[in-house]
Coordinates of C-alpha atoms and ligand atoms in Angstrom, one line a residue:
M1 CA 1.5 -9.7 -3.8
H2 CA 0.5 -10.1 -7.3
R3 CA -0.7 -13.5 -8.4
R4 CA -0.7 -14.7 -11.9
P5 CA -2.8 -17.7 -13.1
G6 CA -0.9 -20.9 -12.7
C7 CA 1.7 -19.1 -10.8
V8 CA 0.7 -19.6 -7.2
L9 CA 4.1 -21.2 -6.7
L10 CA 6.8 -18.7 -7.7
A11 CA 9.3 -21.5 -8.1
A12 CA 7.0 -23.1 -10.7
C13 CA 6.5 -19.8 -12.3
L14 CA 10.2 -19.2 -12.7
T15 CA 10.5 -22.1 -15.1
T16 CA 7.4 -21.2 -17.1
F17 CA 7.6 -17.5 -17.6
A18 CA 5.7 -17.5 -20.8
A19 CA 2.6 -18.7 -19.1
C20 CA 3.1 -16.5 -16.1
A21 CA 4.3 -13.2 -17.5
T22 CA 1.0 -11.5 -18.0
P23 CA -1.6 -10.9 -15.4
P24 CA -5.2 -12.0 -15.9
G25 CA -7.1 -9.8 -18.3
V26 CA -4.0 -7.8 -19.1
V27 CA -2.8 -7.4 -22.6
S28 CA 0.9 -7.6 -22.7
T29 CA 2.3 -4.5 -24.4
E30 CA 5.0 -5.6 -26.7
A31 CA 5.9 -2.2 -27.8
R32 CA 6.2 0.3 -24.9
S33 CA 6.1 4.0 -25.2
T34 CA 9.5 5.6 -24.8
P35 CA 10.4 7.0 -21.4
S36 CA 7.8 9.4 -20.3
T37 CA 7.9 13.0 -21.4
E38 CA 5.0 14.0 -19.3
P39 CA 5.2 17.3 -17.3
S40 CA 6.5 16.6 -13.8
P41 CA 3.6 16.1 -11.4
Q42 CA 2.9 18.7 -8.8
L43 CA 4.6 16.6 -6.2
S44 CA 7.4 17.9 -4.1
T45 CA 10.1 15.5 -3.2
T46 CA 12.6 17.7 -1.4
S47 CA 11.0 19.0 1.8
N48 CA 11.3 17.5 5.2
P49 CA 9.7 14.1 5.5
S50 CA 8.7 14.6 9.1
T51 CA 6.2 17.1 8.1
D52 CA 4.6 15.0 5.4
S53 CA 6.9 16.3 2.8
T54 CA 5.4 14.9 -0.4
Q55 CA 2.4 17.0 -0.4
P56 CA 1.5 18.5 -3.7
T57 CA 3.1 21.9 -4.0
P58 CA 0.6 24.7 -4.3
S59 CA -1.3 24.2 -7.5
T60 CA -2.0 27.2 -9.6
T61 CA -3.3 25.1 -12.4
P62 CA -5.3 22.2 -11.1
T63 CA -5.7 19.5 -13.7
D64 CA -9.0 19.0 -15.5
D65 CA -9.5 15.9 -13.5
N66 CA -9.2 17.7 -10.2
G67 CA -6.2 15.5 -9.4
I68 CA -2.6 16.3 -8.5
G69 CA -1.0 15.3 -11.8
D70 CA -0.4 11.6 -11.3
S71 CA 0.4 10.4 -14.8
L72 CA -1.2 7.0 -14.2
F73 CA -4.3 8.2 -12.2
P74 CA -5.0 11.8 -13.2
S75 CA -8.1 12.1 -11.1
L76 CA -6.6 10.9 -7.8
G77 CA -5.4 13.3 -5.1
N78 CA -6.7 16.8 -4.6
P79 CA -4.8 20.1 -5.1
G80 CA -4.5 22.5 -2.2
I81 CA -5.0 20.1 0.7
D82 CA -2.9 18.0 3.0
V83 CA -5.0 15.6 5.1
Q84 CA -3.2 15.0 8.4
H85 CA -5.7 12.8 10.2
Y86 CA -8.9 10.9 9.5
T87 CA -11.4 9.7 12.0
L88 CA -13.8 7.2 10.4
A89 CA -16.9 6.6 12.6
L90 CA -18.8 4.0 10.6
Q91 CA -21.6 1.6 11.1
Y92 CA -21.9 -1.5 8.9
D93 CA -25.1 -3.5 8.6
A94 CA -23.9 -6.7 6.9
L95 CA -27.3 -8.0 6.1
R96 CA -28.3 -4.9 4.1
N97 CA -24.7 -4.2 3.0
D98 CA -25.2 -0.7 4.3
L99 CA -22.3 1.5 5.4
S100 CA -23.0 4.8 7.0
G101 CA -21.5 7.4 9.3
T102 CA -19.0 10.2 9.2
V103 CA -15.5 10.8 8.2
H104 CA -13.7 13.6 10.0
L105 CA -10.6 15.0 8.3
D106 CA -8.0 17.3 9.8
V107 CA -6.8 19.3 6.8
A108 CA -3.9 21.7 6.4
M109 CA -4.4 23.9 3.4
T110 CA -1.4 24.0 1.1
D111 CA -2.8 26.7 -1.2
D112 CA -5.3 29.5 -1.1
R113 CA -8.6 28.0 -2.2
D114 CA -12.2 29.1 -2.8
E115 CA -13.1 25.4 -3.0
F116 CA -11.4 22.1 -2.8
S117 CA -12.2 18.5 -3.7
L118 CA -11.9 15.1 -2.2
D119 CA -11.9 11.8 -4.1
S120 CA -15.3 10.1 -3.7
D121 CA -17.0 7.6 -6.0
G122 CA -20.1 6.1 -4.7
P123 CA -20.6 7.6 -1.2
I124 CA -23.9 9.5 -0.9
V125 CA -23.0 12.6 1.1
S126 CA -25.8 14.3 3.1
K127 CA -23.8 16.9 5.0
V128 CA -20.4 18.6 5.0
L129 CA -19.2 20.8 7.9
I130 CA -16.1 22.9 7.9
D131 CA -15.1 23.9 11.4
G132 CA -18.6 23.0 12.5
Q133 CA -20.3 25.2 10.0
P134 CA -22.4 23.7 7.1
A135 CA -20.6 24.0 3.8
K136 CA -21.8 23.8 0.2
F137 CA -20.9 20.6 -1.6
E138 CA -21.5 18.9 -4.8
A139 CA -21.2 15.2 -5.6
A140 CA -19.4 15.0 -9.0
D141 CA -18.1 11.5 -8.7
P142 CA -15.2 10.7 -8.6
E143 CA -14.8 14.0 -6.9
L144 CA -16.7 15.6 -4.0
L145 CA -16.5 19.4 -4.5
I146 CA -16.6 21.4 -1.3
T147 CA -17.1 25.1 -1.1
P148 CA -16.4 26.7 2.2
N149 CA -18.2 29.9 3.4
A150 CA -15.0 31.9 3.2
R151 CA -11.9 31.6 1.2
L152 CA -9.3 29.3 2.8
S153 CA -5.7 30.4 3.0
R154 CA -2.5 28.5 2.7
G155 CA -1.3 27.2 6.0
Q156 CA -4.8 27.3 7.5
H157 CA -6.0 24.2 9.3
I158 CA -9.6 23.1 9.0
A159 CA -11.8 20.3 10.4
V160 CA -14.0 18.7 7.8
D161 CA -16.9 16.5 8.8
I162 CA -18.7 14.5 6.1
T163 CA -21.8 12.5 6.8
Y164 CA -22.5 9.8 4.2
R165 CA -24.0 6.5 3.4
V166 CA -23.0 3.9 0.8
S167 CA -23.9 0.4 -0.3
P168 CA -20.3 -0.5 -0.9
R169 CA -19.1 -3.1 -3.4
P170 CA -16.0 -4.0 -5.3
V171 CA -15.3 -2.0 -8.5
K172 CA -13.1 -2.9 -11.4
S173 CA -9.7 -1.3 -10.9
Q174 CA -8.0 0.3 -13.9
A175 CA -5.0 -1.8 -12.8
G176 CA -6.9 -5.0 -13.5
E177 CA -8.5 -6.7 -10.5
E178 CA -11.4 -5.6 -8.3
V179 CA -10.8 -3.1 -5.5
G180 CA -12.8 -1.5 -2.8
W181 CA -15.2 -3.0 -0.2
F182 CA -15.9 -6.7 -0.4
P183 CA -19.0 -8.0 1.5
T184 CA -18.5 -11.6 2.9
T185 CA -20.9 -14.0 4.4
A186 CA -20.3 -12.7 7.9
G187 CA -19.0 -9.2 7.3
A188 CA -16.6 -7.5 4.9
Y189 CA -13.0 -6.7 4.0
V190 CA -11.3 -4.0 1.9
L191 CA -8.7 -4.2 -0.7
D192 CA -8.0 -0.7 -1.9
E193 CA -4.8 -0.6 -3.9
P194 CA -4.5 1.5 -5.9
E195 CA -7.8 3.4 -6.2
G196 CA -10.4 1.5 -4.1
A197 CA -10.6 3.5 -0.9
H198 CA -12.6 6.4 -2.2
T199 CA -15.4 4.0 -3.3
W200 CA -16.4 3.6 0.3
V201 CA -15.0 6.7 2.1
P202 CA -14.5 10.3 0.8
C203 CA -10.7 10.9 1.1
D204 CA -7.6 12.2 -0.5
D205 CA -6.9 8.9 -2.2
H206 CA -3.3 9.3 -3.3
P207 CA -0.2 7.8 -1.7
S208 CA 1.5 11.2 -1.6
D209 CA -0.9 12.3 1.2
K210 CA -0.3 10.1 4.2
A211 CA -2.2 10.7 7.4
T212 CA -2.9 9.1 10.8
F213 CA -6.2 7.3 11.4
R214 CA -8.7 6.5 14.0
F215 CA -11.6 4.0 13.3
D216 CA -14.7 3.8 15.3
L217 CA -16.4 0.7 13.9
H218 CA -19.9 -0.2 14.8
V219 CA -20.7 -3.7 13.7
D220 CA -23.5 -6.2 14.2
A221 CA -23.8 -7.7 17.6
G222 CA -21.1 -10.4 18.2
K223 CA -19.0 -9.5 15.2
T224 CA -15.4 -8.2 15.3
G225 CA -14.3 -5.0 13.6
V226 CA -10.6 -4.7 12.8
A227 CA -8.6 -1.8 11.4
N228 CA -4.9 -0.7 11.3
G229 CA -2.9 0.0 14.5
A230 CA -3.8 -0.5 18.1
L231 CA -7.0 -1.7 19.6
I232 CA -8.1 1.2 21.8
D233 CA -11.5 -0.1 23.0
H234 CA -14.2 -2.7 22.5
T235 CA -17.7 -2.4 23.9
S236 CA -20.6 -4.8 23.4
S237 CA -24.3 -4.2 23.6
P238 CA -27.3 -6.1 22.3
G239 CA -27.6 -3.5 19.5
G240 CA -24.1 -4.1 18.3
D241 CA -20.4 -4.1 19.0
T242 CA -18.1 -1.1 18.8
W243 CA -14.4 -1.5 18.0
I244 CA -12.0 1.5 18.2
W245 CA -8.6 1.3 16.5
Q246 CA -5.9 3.9 16.1
E247 CA -3.0 4.1 13.6
D248 CA -0.5 6.8 14.8
Q249 CA 2.0 6.4 11.9
P250 CA 1.4 8.2 8.6
T251 CA -0.5 5.8 6.4
A252 CA -1.7 6.1 2.8
T253 CA -5.3 5.5 2.1
Y254 CA -4.6 2.5 0.0
L255 CA -3.0 0.8 3.0
V256 CA -6.1 1.1 5.3
Q257 CA -7.2 -2.2 6.8
L258 CA -10.8 -2.9 7.5
L259 CA -12.2 -6.3 8.4
I260 CA -15.6 -7.2 9.9
G261 CA -16.5 -10.8 10.7
D262 CA -16.1 -13.7 13.1
Y263 CA -12.5 -13.0 14.0
T264 CA -10.3 -13.6 17.0
L265 CA -7.4 -11.4 17.9
V266 CA -4.1 -13.1 18.8
D267 CA -1.4 -11.1 20.6
G268 CA 2.2 -11.8 21.2
V269 CA 5.6 -10.3 21.5
G270 CA 8.2 -10.2 18.7
P271 CA 11.9 -9.2 18.4
D272 CA 13.0 -6.4 20.6
N273 CA 9.6 -6.6 22.4
L274 CA 7.7 -5.5 19.3
P275 CA 4.0 -6.0 20.1
L276 CA 2.4 -8.5 17.8
L277 CA -1.4 -8.5 17.0
S278 CA -2.7 -10.9 14.5
V279 CA -6.3 -11.5 13.4
V280 CA -7.7 -14.9 12.2
L281 CA -11.2 -16.2 11.8
Q282 CA -12.3 -18.1 14.9
K283 CA -12.7 -21.3 12.9
D284 CA -9.1 -21.0 11.7
R285 CA -7.4 -20.4 15.1
T286 CA -5.5 -23.7 15.1
T287 CA -4.7 -24.0 11.4
M288 CA -3.1 -20.6 11.3
Q289 CA -0.7 -21.0 14.2
P290 CA 2.3 -22.1 12.1
Y291 CA 2.0 -18.8 10.2
L292 CA 1.8 -16.7 13.4
D293 CA 4.9 -18.6 14.6
T294 CA 7.0 -17.6 11.7
I295 CA 6.5 -13.8 12.1
S296 CA 9.3 -13.2 14.6
D297 CA 11.9 -15.1 12.5
Q298 CA 11.0 -13.1 9.4
I299 CA 11.2 -9.7 11.2
D300 CA 14.5 -10.8 12.8
F301 CA 15.9 -11.7 9.4
F302 CA 14.8 -8.6 7.6
D303 CA 15.7 -6.0 10.2
D304 CA 19.4 -6.9 9.8
Y305 CA 19.3 -5.9 6.2
F306 CA 16.6 -3.2 6.1
G307 CA 17.0 -1.5 9.5
P308 CA 14.7 -1.6 12.5
Y309 CA 11.1 -2.7 11.9
P310 CA 9.6 0.7 11.0
F311 CA 6.2 0.6 12.8
D312 CA 4.9 0.2 16.4
R313 CA 3.5 -3.3 16.0
Y314 CA 3.0 -6.1 13.5
G315 CA 0.7 -9.0 12.8
I316 CA -1.1 -10.8 10.0
A317 CA -4.8 -10.9 9.2
I318 CA -6.2 -13.9 7.4
T319 CA -9.6 -13.2 6.0
D320 CA -12.2 -15.1 4.0
S321 CA -11.4 -13.3 0.7
F322 CA -10.9 -14.5 -2.8
E323 CA -7.8 -16.6 -3.3
G324 CA -4.5 -14.8 -3.9
L325 CA -5.3 -11.7 -1.9
A326 CA -2.2 -10.5 -0.2
M327 CA -2.0 -6.8 0.7
E328 CA 0.5 -4.9 2.9
T329 CA -2.1 -3.0 5.0
T330 CA -0.1 -1.0 7.5
E331 CA 1.1 -2.8 10.5
R332 CA -1.0 -5.9 9.6
P333 CA -1.1 -7.3 6.1
T334 CA -4.2 -8.9 4.9
F335 CA -4.2 -12.4 3.4
S336 CA -6.7 -14.9 2.1
R337 CA -7.5 -18.1 4.1
A338 CA -7.7 -19.9 0.8
D339 CA -4.0 -19.6 0.5
F340 CA -3.3 -20.8 4.0
A341 CA -5.8 -23.7 4.4
S342 CA -3.0 -26.3 4.5
G343 CA -1.6 -25.0 7.7
R344 CA 1.9 -25.8 6.2
L345 CA 4.7 -23.4 5.4
D346 CA 5.3 -24.4 1.8
S347 CA 6.8 -21.9 -0.7
P348 CA 3.6 -20.0 -1.5
Q349 CA 3.0 -19.2 2.1
Q350 CA 6.7 -18.3 2.7
L351 CA 6.5 -15.9 -0.3
F352 CA 3.2 -14.3 0.7
L353 CA 4.3 -13.8 4.3
S354 CA 7.8 -12.5 3.6
H355 CA 6.6 -10.2 0.7
E356 CA 4.0 -8.4 2.7
L357 CA 6.2 -8.1 5.8
A358 CA 8.9 -6.5 3.6
H359 CA 6.4 -4.0 2.4
Q360 CA 6.3 -2.5 5.9
W361 CA 9.7 -1.0 5.1
F362 CA 9.1 -0.6 1.3
G363 CA 5.7 0.8 0.5
D364 CA 4.3 1.4 4.0
A365 CA 7.0 3.3 5.8
V366 CA 8.3 4.8 2.6
S367 CA 5.4 5.1 0.1
P368 CA 5.4 5.9 -3.6
A369 CA 5.0 9.6 -4.4
R370 CA 3.4 8.7 -7.7
W371 CA 1.8 5.5 -8.8
K372 CA 4.5 5.1 -11.5
D373 CA 6.9 4.6 -8.7
I374 CA 5.2 1.4 -7.7
W375 CA 8.4 -0.6 -8.3
L376 CA 9.7 1.1 -5.1
N377 CA 7.1 -1.2 -3.4
E378 CA 6.9 -4.3 -5.4
S379 CA 10.4 -4.9 -6.7
F380 CA 11.8 -4.4 -3.2
A381 CA 9.3 -6.7 -1.6
T382 CA 10.0 -9.3 -4.3
Y383 CA 13.7 -9.0 -3.7
A384 CA 13.0 -9.5 0.0
E385 CA 11.1 -12.7 -0.8
W386 CA 14.1 -14.0 -2.7
M387 CA 16.4 -13.2 0.3
W388 CA 14.0 -15.0 2.6
L389 CA 13.8 -18.1 0.3
E390 CA 17.6 -18.2 0.3
H391 CA 17.7 -17.9 4.1
I392 CA 15.4 -20.9 4.6
G393 CA 17.1 -23.0 1.9
M394 CA 14.4 -22.8 -0.7
G395 CA 16.6 -21.3 -3.4
T396 CA 19.3 -18.8 -4.0
V397 CA 18.9 -15.1 -4.8
D398 CA 21.3 -15.6 -7.7
S399 CA 19.3 -18.3 -9.4
L400 CA 16.0 -16.5 -8.7
A401 CA 17.5 -13.3 -10.2
N402 CA 18.8 -15.1 -13.3
A403 CA 15.4 -16.6 -13.9
G404 CA 13.9 -13.2 -13.3
L405 CA 16.1 -11.6 -15.9
L406 CA 15.2 -14.3 -18.4
G407 CA 11.6 -13.5 -17.9
R408 CA 11.7 -9.8 -18.4
I409 CA 9.0 -8.4 -20.6
P410 CA 10.0 -5.4 -22.8
G411 CA 9.2 -2.3 -20.9
S412 CA 10.7 0.0 -18.3
T413 CA 10.3 -0.9 -14.7
A414 CA 10.4 2.9 -13.9
D415 CA 7.6 3.7 -16.3
P416 CA 4.8 1.1 -16.1
T417 CA 1.4 1.4 -17.8
V418 CA -1.7 1.2 -15.6
P419 CA -2.6 -2.3 -16.6
E420 CA 0.9 -3.5 -16.0
M421 CA 1.7 -1.6 -12.8
F422 CA 1.2 -4.9 -10.9
G423 CA 2.8 -7.0 -13.7
Y424 CA 6.0 -8.8 -14.1
D425 CA 8.4 -5.9 -14.5
S426 CA 7.2 -4.3 -11.3
Y427 CA 7.8 -7.5 -9.3
E428 CA 10.3 -10.1 -10.4
G429 CA 11.5 -7.9 -13.3
G430 CA 12.2 -5.0 -11.0
A431 CA 13.8 -7.2 -8.4
V432 CA 16.3 -8.0 -11.2
V433 CA 17.1 -4.3 -11.3
L434 CA 17.9 -4.4 -7.6
H435 CA 20.1 -7.4 -8.0
A436 CA 22.0 -5.7 -10.8
L437 CA 22.5 -2.7 -8.5
R438 CA 23.8 -5.0 -5.7
K439 CA 26.2 -6.5 -8.2
T440 CA 27.4 -3.1 -9.2
I441 CA 27.9 -1.4 -5.9
G442 CA 28.5 -4.5 -3.7
D443 CA 26.6 -6.0 -0.8
D444 CA 27.7 -3.5 1.9
L445 CA 26.7 -0.4 0.0
F446 CA 23.6 -2.0 -1.4
F447 CA 22.2 -2.8 2.1
T448 CA 23.4 0.5 3.5
L449 CA 21.4 2.2 0.7
L450 CA 18.3 0.2 1.5
R451 CA 18.6 1.1 5.2
R452 CA 19.2 4.7 4.5
W453 CA 16.2 4.8 2.1
V454 CA 14.0 3.8 5.0
A455 CA 15.7 5.7 7.8
D456 CA 15.8 8.9 5.8
N457 CA 12.3 8.7 4.3
K458 CA 10.2 6.9 6.8
G459 CA 6.7 8.5 7.1
S460 CA 6.9 10.2 3.7
S461 CA 6.3 9.4 0.0
R462 CA 9.2 9.3 -2.5
T463 CA 9.9 9.1 -6.2
T464 CA 12.2 6.8 -8.2
E465 CA 14.4 9.8 -8.8
D466 CA 14.8 10.2 -5.0
F467 CA 16.0 6.6 -4.9
V468 CA 18.4 7.1 -7.8
A469 CA 19.8 10.3 -6.1
L470 CA 20.3 8.4 -2.8
A471 CA 22.0 5.5 -4.6
N472 CA 24.5 8.0 -6.1
R473 CA 25.1 9.6 -2.7
V474 CA 25.5 6.4 -0.7
S475 CA 27.7 4.7 -3.3
G476 CA 29.8 7.7 -4.1
M477 CA 29.4 6.7 -7.7
D478 CA 27.6 8.3 -10.6
L479 CA 25.1 5.6 -11.4
T480 CA 23.3 7.5 -14.1
K481 CA 24.4 5.0 -16.8
F482 CA 23.5 2.1 -14.6
F483 CA 20.0 3.2 -14.0
A484 CA 19.6 4.2 -17.7
T485 CA 20.6 0.7 -18.6
W486 CA 18.7 -1.3 -16.0
L487 CA 15.8 0.7 -14.6
Y488 CA 14.7 3.1 -17.3
A489 CA 15.5 1.0 -20.4
D490 CA 12.9 -1.0 -22.2
T491 CA 15.2 -3.9 -22.8
L492 CA 17.9 -5.1 -20.3
P493 CA 21.4 -6.5 -20.8
A494 CA 21.5 -10.3 -21.1
A495 CA 23.6 -10.8 -18.0
F496 CA 24.2 -9.2 -14.6
P497 CA 27.2 -7.0 -14.1
G498 CA 30.4 -8.4 -12.7
Ligands
LIG501 N1 0.4 -4.6 -3.1 C1 -0.1 -6.0 -3.3 C2 1.1 -6.9 -3.2 O1 1.6 -7.0 -2.2 C3 -0.8 -6.1 -4.6 C4 -2.1 -5.5 -4.7 C5 -2.6 -5.4 -6.1 N2 -3.8 -4.7 -6.2 C6 -5.0 -5.4 -6.3 N3 -6.1 -4.7 -6.3 N4 -5.0 -6.7 -6.3 O2 1.7 -7.3 -4.1
LIG502 ZN1 3.6 -6.5 -3.1

């Protein structure tokens, strides 16, 4: 969730847009560029989602930046490869802030290549193996260039093992805030959206390349290491503790969870026997119980509208991060204890919890194929917040949407700039677009559309144009004019349709 100064309470924010409209350190762009005329990125959107469909199509002309043509982040992603699985075997020495180990990647080649790159900005690589054989490599941050001994052909599967070490620290994101690896007094946490993951692990750091993950975390003795998915094993020895986690659902690198500290794991059972696994600091065990207790009600509410909960388990993780952190890490969003210290379920906590849960459908199950598609995450999660607030009697979607429309900043929700990708028009301003769509096609078709979006695209990464096409199909209407007016336009109508 994006937090603006003085806007911790969305309700307060809604009456004081002027003060809330612009994120910290972000210059509001009064005059926007006209809808993008960039060449279409090398991102396929038509193939079968079950086979990780949104891989870059074979690139004959890699961009100068060694990326895959993302208009907002040209250096992210890597042509010619589709990472299918990562195994991170990492050791973290908190006292020295020293992270070391190996990352193993199962890669399917999507093109014939003499060399390929990974995103890597900071890691000091000492060895690269391809199928067990040493390969040449060159650190050219933010890229790691790898030259195999023999030409790789399209369709070939290779195993890449990278040994590295890094003294990880947060870096300034082009999107505004800091991202990457954050040391804490007792350990660390990560916040990687959008471009933080490759500052602490070499990877294909673009949401179009989702993969499964295994994490072998070796941490200081007595500490807990946490990552996405299921806890597979935990062993303790005087030299340290090892925690093994596994995420079997395709996950984007920006959605990786990694926490090290004095945590306790709390399991439970949710709707339809969904396994729940939450993570709180040991000292917070009692304070956080009300938040753990609300999870099942929220899942129960959302699955009626969005379809079955799309992952194998859920939980929340509340860490000792800076205030305002809320991130939809797959299967277990990460929050800041600073925002939950009261132990009460006031509106900020309701908003945080419902927003990040809704991202499991919108963002995590179906991810953006390009960063300019970020509204597919944030506008949908914001709309879900409004629905939850209405459900618990803390407002109505209509009034929240009206306030949202009033607060729009000139600019297209479908075409954000990097500094504004987590700004107003991607959140409240884009939820307004969804409300206008609902008013145009009616409740039944609107929620059928949302369910189809997830059911058809779960596990893959999609573009705004994919959503528009599905909206046309599901509604049986030609919504071209609607989307031109509400989604692509820089300035919106003064009132909702109907
Ligand atoms: N996806 C987050 C949310 O739920 C926002 C993350 C923004 N990125 C950041 N580095 N703070 O709204
Ligand atoms: Zn969000």
